[in-house]
Short mmCIF file of C-alpha atoms and ligand atoms in Angstrom, two decimals:
data_model
loop_
_atom_site.label_atom_id
_atom_site.label_comp_id
_atom_site.label_asym_id
_atom_site.label_seq_id
_atom_site.Cartn_x
_atom_site.Cartn_y
_atom_site.Cartn_z
CA UNK A 131 7.96 11.70 20.39
CA UNK A 132 5.68 10.68 17.57
CA UNK A 133 5.81 7.06 16.47
CA UNK A 134 5.97 5.64 12.94
CA UNK A 135 3.38 2.94 12.26
CA UNK A 136 3.03 0.97 9.03
CA UNK A 137 -0.63 0.09 8.38
CA UNK A 138 -1.09 -2.67 5.81
CA UNK A 139 -4.60 -3.28 4.44
CA UNK A 140 -4.79 -7.00 3.57
CA UNK A 141 -8.50 -7.72 3.68
CA UNK A 142 -9.15 -7.85 -0.06
CA UNK A 143 -10.32 -10.94 -1.92
CA UNK A 144 -8.12 -10.58 -5.03
CA UNK A 145 -11.02 -10.88 -7.49
CA UNK A 146 -8.97 -9.75 -10.51
CA UNK A 147 -6.29 -12.30 -9.66
CA UNK A 148 -8.87 -15.04 -9.41
CA UNK A 149 -6.95 -17.57 -7.25
CA UNK A 150 -8.73 -19.82 -4.70
CA UNK A 151 -7.13 -17.86 -1.84
CA UNK A 152 -6.65 -14.06 -1.73
CA UNK A 153 -3.48 -13.04 -3.61
CA UNK A 154 -1.74 -11.86 -0.43
CA UNK A 155 -1.49 -15.52 0.67
CA UNK A 156 -0.05 -16.94 -2.57
CA UNK A 157 3.28 -18.69 -2.09
CA UNK A 158 6.17 -16.62 -3.36
CA UNK A 159 9.72 -17.90 -2.90
CA UNK A 160 8.70 -20.02 0.09
CA UNK A 161 6.58 -17.46 1.94
CA UNK A 162 3.10 -15.97 1.60
CA UNK A 163 3.23 -12.95 -0.71
CA UNK A 164 2.48 -10.46 2.05
CA UNK A 165 5.18 -11.87 4.33
CA UNK A 166 7.65 -10.17 1.99
CA UNK A 167 5.71 -6.91 2.27
CA UNK A 168 5.58 -7.04 6.07
CA UNK A 169 9.22 -8.09 6.28
CA UNK A 170 10.47 -5.04 4.32
CA UNK A 171 8.45 -2.67 6.51
CA UNK A 172 9.80 -4.41 9.65
CA UNK A 173 13.35 -3.88 8.42
CA UNK A 174 12.94 -0.10 8.33
CA UNK A 175 14.67 0.89 11.54
CA UNK A 176 12.53 3.99 12.18
CA UNK A 177 9.23 2.07 11.95
CA UNK A 178 7.99 1.09 15.41
CA UNK A 179 5.04 -1.13 14.52
CA UNK A 180 3.76 -2.97 11.47
CA UNK A 181 -0.01 -3.36 11.77
CA UNK A 182 -1.73 -5.66 9.32
CA UNK A 183 -5.51 -5.45 8.78
CA UNK A 184 -7.14 -8.72 7.76
CA UNK A 185 -10.75 -9.65 7.24
CA UNK A 186 -12.75 -10.82 10.31
CA UNK A 187 -13.51 -13.98 8.30
CA UNK A 188 -9.87 -14.58 7.23
CA UNK A 189 -9.19 -18.34 7.08
CA UNK A 190 -5.54 -18.21 6.01
CA UNK A 191 -3.50 -15.96 8.30
CA UNK A 192 -3.17 -18.49 11.13
CA UNK A 193 -1.85 -21.18 8.80
CA UNK A 194 1.51 -19.46 8.44
CA UNK A 195 4.55 -18.57 10.52
CA UNK A 196 5.07 -14.79 10.42
CA UNK A 197 7.90 -14.35 12.94
CA UNK A 198 8.24 -10.61 12.45
CA UNK A 199 8.92 -8.83 15.76
CA UNK A 200 7.10 -5.54 15.06
CA UNK A 201 3.92 -7.17 13.71
CA UNK A 202 0.44 -6.61 15.16
CA UNK A 203 -2.69 -8.18 13.66
CA UNK A 204 -6.11 -6.54 13.49
CA UNK A 205 -9.12 -8.52 12.24
CA UNK A 206 -11.16 -5.46 11.32
CA UNK A 207 -11.08 -5.38 7.52
CA UNK A 208 -14.09 -3.81 5.77
CA UNK A 209 -15.95 -3.94 2.47
CA UNK A 210 -13.60 -1.51 0.72
CA UNK A 211 -9.92 -0.68 1.07
CA UNK A 212 -10.88 2.70 2.57
CA UNK A 213 -13.02 0.92 5.19
CA UNK A 214 -10.18 -1.43 6.06
CA UNK A 215 -7.81 1.51 6.55
CA UNK A 216 -10.39 3.47 8.57
CA UNK A 217 -11.07 0.49 10.86
CA UNK A 218 -7.38 -0.28 11.17
CA UNK A 219 -6.60 3.27 12.22
CA UNK A 220 -9.21 3.06 14.98
CA UNK A 221 -8.00 -0.34 16.17
CA UNK A 222 -4.40 0.88 16.37
CA UNK A 223 -5.00 3.53 18.98
CA UNK A 224 -2.34 5.76 17.42
CA UNK A 225 -1.64 9.21 18.85
CA UNK A 226 -2.88 12.14 16.73
CA UNK A 227 0.70 13.14 15.82
CA UNK A 228 1.96 9.64 15.07
CA UNK A 229 2.93 9.07 11.43
CA UNK A 230 1.03 6.31 9.66
CA UNK A 231 2.45 4.73 6.49
CA UNK A 232 -0.40 2.97 4.70
CA UNK A 233 0.94 0.32 2.33
CA UNK A 234 -0.86 -2.23 0.12
CA UNK A 235 -0.19 -5.83 1.15
CA UNK A 236 -0.04 -6.68 -2.54
CA UNK A 237 3.01 -4.42 -3.17
CA UNK A 238 5.49 -7.04 -2.06
CA UNK A 239 8.53 -5.69 -3.92
CA UNK A 240 8.75 -2.48 -1.92
CA UNK A 241 12.32 -1.66 -0.92
CA UNK A 242 13.64 -0.40 2.42
CA UNK A 243 15.42 2.38 0.51
CA UNK A 244 12.17 3.68 -1.02
CA UNK A 245 10.45 3.79 2.40
CA UNK A 246 13.41 5.63 3.89
CA UNK A 247 13.38 8.12 1.01
CA UNK A 248 9.69 8.82 1.65
CA UNK A 249 10.25 9.25 5.39
CA UNK A 250 13.21 11.58 4.86
CA UNK A 251 11.32 13.73 2.36
CA UNK A 252 8.32 14.14 4.68
CA UNK A 253 9.95 14.46 8.09
CA UNK A 254 9.11 18.20 8.34
CA UNK A 255 6.06 18.21 6.07
CA UNK A 256 2.83 19.73 7.36
CA UNK A 257 0.62 17.53 5.14
CA UNK A 258 2.39 14.26 4.30
CA UNK A 259 2.66 12.49 0.98
CA UNK A 260 3.16 9.37 -1.04
CA UNK A 261 5.50 7.42 -3.27
CA UNK A 262 4.56 7.86 -6.91
CA UNK A 263 6.03 7.38 -10.35
CA UNK A 264 6.14 9.95 -13.17
CA UNK A 265 4.21 8.39 -16.08
CA UNK A 266 6.89 7.05 -18.46
CA UNK A 267 4.78 6.31 -21.54
CA UNK A 268 2.68 8.33 -23.95
CA UNK A 269 -0.89 8.38 -22.61
CA UNK A 270 -3.94 7.82 -24.80
CA UNK A 271 -7.59 8.47 -24.06
CA UNK A 272 -9.93 5.86 -25.56
CA UNK A 273 -13.28 6.57 -27.12
CA UNK A 274 -16.11 4.13 -26.40
CA UNK A 275 -15.03 1.97 -29.33
CA UNK A 276 -11.45 1.00 -28.48
CA UNK A 277 -9.95 3.75 -30.63
CA UNK A 278 -7.77 6.67 -29.63
CA UNK A 279 -9.74 9.85 -29.16
CA UNK A 280 -6.81 11.89 -27.84
CA UNK A 281 -3.20 11.86 -26.69
CA UNK A 282 -3.01 13.19 -23.15
CA UNK A 283 0.14 15.19 -22.36
CA UNK A 284 1.95 13.16 -19.70
CA UNK A 285 3.71 16.16 -18.27
CA UNK A 286 2.76 16.45 -14.63
CA UNK A 287 1.07 13.02 -14.50
CA UNK A 288 2.14 10.59 -11.78
CA UNK A 289 1.05 7.06 -10.89
CA UNK A 290 0.22 6.82 -7.18
CA UNK A 291 1.87 4.05 -5.19
CA UNK A 292 2.14 3.29 -1.51
CA UNK A 293 3.31 3.82 1.23
CA UNK A 294 1.22 6.94 1.72
CA UNK A 295 2.33 8.72 4.87
CA UNK A 296 0.20 11.07 6.95
CA UNK A 297 -0.28 12.02 10.59
CA UNK A 298 -2.83 9.67 12.19
CA UNK A 299 -5.15 12.46 13.35
CA UNK A 300 -5.23 14.23 9.99
CA UNK A 301 -5.76 10.99 8.08
CA UNK A 302 -8.55 9.70 10.34
CA UNK A 303 -10.38 13.01 10.04
CA UNK A 304 -10.02 13.08 6.23
CA UNK A 305 -11.17 9.46 5.88
CA UNK A 306 -14.18 10.06 8.12
CA UNK A 307 -15.22 13.15 6.17
CA UNK A 308 -14.87 11.76 2.65
CA UNK A 309 -17.32 9.41 0.97
CA UNK A 310 -15.91 5.90 0.57
CA UNK A 311 -16.59 5.84 -3.18
CA UNK A 312 -14.50 9.01 -3.66
CA UNK A 313 -11.53 7.65 -1.71
CA UNK A 314 -9.29 5.49 -3.88
CA UNK A 315 -6.21 6.05 -1.75
CA UNK A 316 -5.30 7.97 1.41
CA UNK A 317 -3.96 10.92 -0.59
CA UNK A 318 -7.35 11.35 -2.30
CA UNK A 319 -9.01 11.71 1.12
CA UNK A 320 -6.45 14.36 2.12
CA UNK A 321 -7.01 16.14 -1.23
CA UNK A 322 -10.79 16.13 -0.68
CA UNK A 323 -10.09 17.84 2.63
CA UNK A 324 -8.33 20.63 0.70
CA UNK A 325 -4.67 19.73 1.22
CA UNK A 326 -1.88 18.87 -1.23
CA UNK A 327 0.10 15.72 -0.44
CA UNK A 328 3.76 15.76 -1.54
CA UNK A 329 4.83 13.45 -4.37
CA UNK A 330 8.04 11.51 -3.65
CA UNK A 331 9.55 9.54 -6.52
CA UNK A 332 9.22 5.78 -6.07
CA UNK A 333 10.39 3.06 -8.42
CA UNK A 334 8.81 0.68 -10.92
CA UNK A 335 9.62 -2.39 -8.79
CA UNK A 336 7.03 -1.23 -6.26
CA UNK A 337 4.12 -2.36 -8.42
CA UNK A 338 0.92 -3.96 -7.11
CA UNK A 339 0.40 -7.66 -7.83
CA UNK A 340 -3.04 -7.60 -9.48
CA UNK A 341 -3.17 -10.31 -12.17
CA UNK A 342 -1.56 -13.78 -12.42
CA UNK A 343 0.86 -12.42 -15.03
CA UNK A 344 2.38 -10.15 -12.33
CA UNK A 345 3.70 -13.06 -10.25
CA UNK A 346 6.71 -13.95 -12.41
CA UNK A 347 8.08 -10.42 -12.12
CA UNK A 348 7.55 -10.33 -8.35
CA UNK A 349 9.30 -13.70 -8.00
CA UNK A 350 12.27 -12.52 -10.05
CA UNK A 351 12.65 -9.25 -8.12
CA UNK A 352 12.51 -10.98 -4.73
CA UNK A 353 14.92 -13.70 -5.84
CA UNK A 354 17.40 -11.11 -7.13
CA UNK A 355 17.48 -9.45 -3.69
CA UNK A 356 18.35 -12.68 -1.90
CA UNK A 357 21.55 -13.11 -3.87
N1 CTP B 662 -7.90 -4.32 0.62
C1 CTP B 662 -8.43 -4.35 1.92
N2 CTP B 662 -9.78 -4.37 2.12
C2 CTP B 662 -10.62 -4.38 1.07
C3 CTP B 662 -10.11 -4.35 -0.26
C4 CTP B 662 -8.73 -4.32 -0.46
O1 CTP B 662 -7.66 -4.34 2.88
N3 CTP B 662 -11.94 -4.44 1.31
C5 CTP B 662 -6.44 -4.36 0.42
C6 CTP B 662 -5.98 -5.55 -0.42
O2 CTP B 662 -5.84 -6.72 0.39
C7 CTP B 662 -4.69 -5.05 -1.04
C8 CTP B 662 -4.85 -3.53 -1.07
O3 CTP B 662 -6.01 -3.22 -0.29
O4 CTP B 662 -3.54 -5.35 -0.27
C9 CTP B 662 -4.98 -3.05 -2.50
O5 CTP B 662 -6.17 -3.54 -3.08
P1 CTP B 662 -6.29 -4.43 -4.40
O6 CTP B 662 -4.97 -4.56 -5.05
O7 CTP B 662 -7.43 -3.88 -5.18
O8 CTP B 662 -6.64 -5.89 -3.82
P2 CTP B 662 -8.03 -6.65 -3.88
O9 CTP B 662 -9.13 -5.71 -3.59
O10 CTP B 662 -7.89 -7.85 -3.00
O11 CTP B 662 -8.06 -7.13 -5.40
P3 CTP B 662 -9.27 -6.95 -6.44
O12 CTP B 662 -9.55 -5.47 -6.51
O13 CTP B 662 -8.74 -7.53 -7.71
O14 CTP B 662 -10.43 -7.73 -5.88
MG1 MG B 663 -9.54 -4.01 -4.91
#
């Protein structure tokens, strides 16, 4: 039986956010931001393990109570997100056929329902896939001067989210083959290896906390779920 493992890269420094601690440790409704992320993944019944990858120099993780039964911690984060995922995959010791769901620590408003939809859509898939959102707005291309040079037809355009779900063996091979600078997400590594990940519709709540202005929305979404 293949296992389902959530792999959560959390070794970034949050430079765009610009807080004294990395954004994944900001307090959100009484818990560190990424506690909410890890908690949702733990609540998915079919997920066997939630593996978080933190930086070897992480000074914050041990300050908090995590109390999540499926959690394992790996201090093997790297210089880029792709490196953190690569190192995490190695540290996990997953079987080649195990499913790995890579999910950004900073997407703390993920829902159990969205993860289950992804897992259901991919259960028999030969490649794997990702949650993504059809682009809702009209898309403009800018010239070098802050003016519109073209309107890009949005038909067929999707915004990639996470989790991104692939078999451990396939993903490790694709990540090892691709150049780090070409790999912006797991799907891009699989694409570089010549395969076509499946797009599964996610939702707008599963956004990535990137800037300070994103916190109010994350707070409101999490608070609304507690009620
Ligand atoms: N990440 C990681 N290792 C890195 C860089 C990023 O594990 N070397 C993780 C982050 O912790 C985050 C996820 O990848 O959960 C998505 O990255 P991003 O939102 O870009 O976070 P940061 O890199 O921390 O932020 P920034 O790019 O603003 O510095
Ligand atoms: Mg980053």
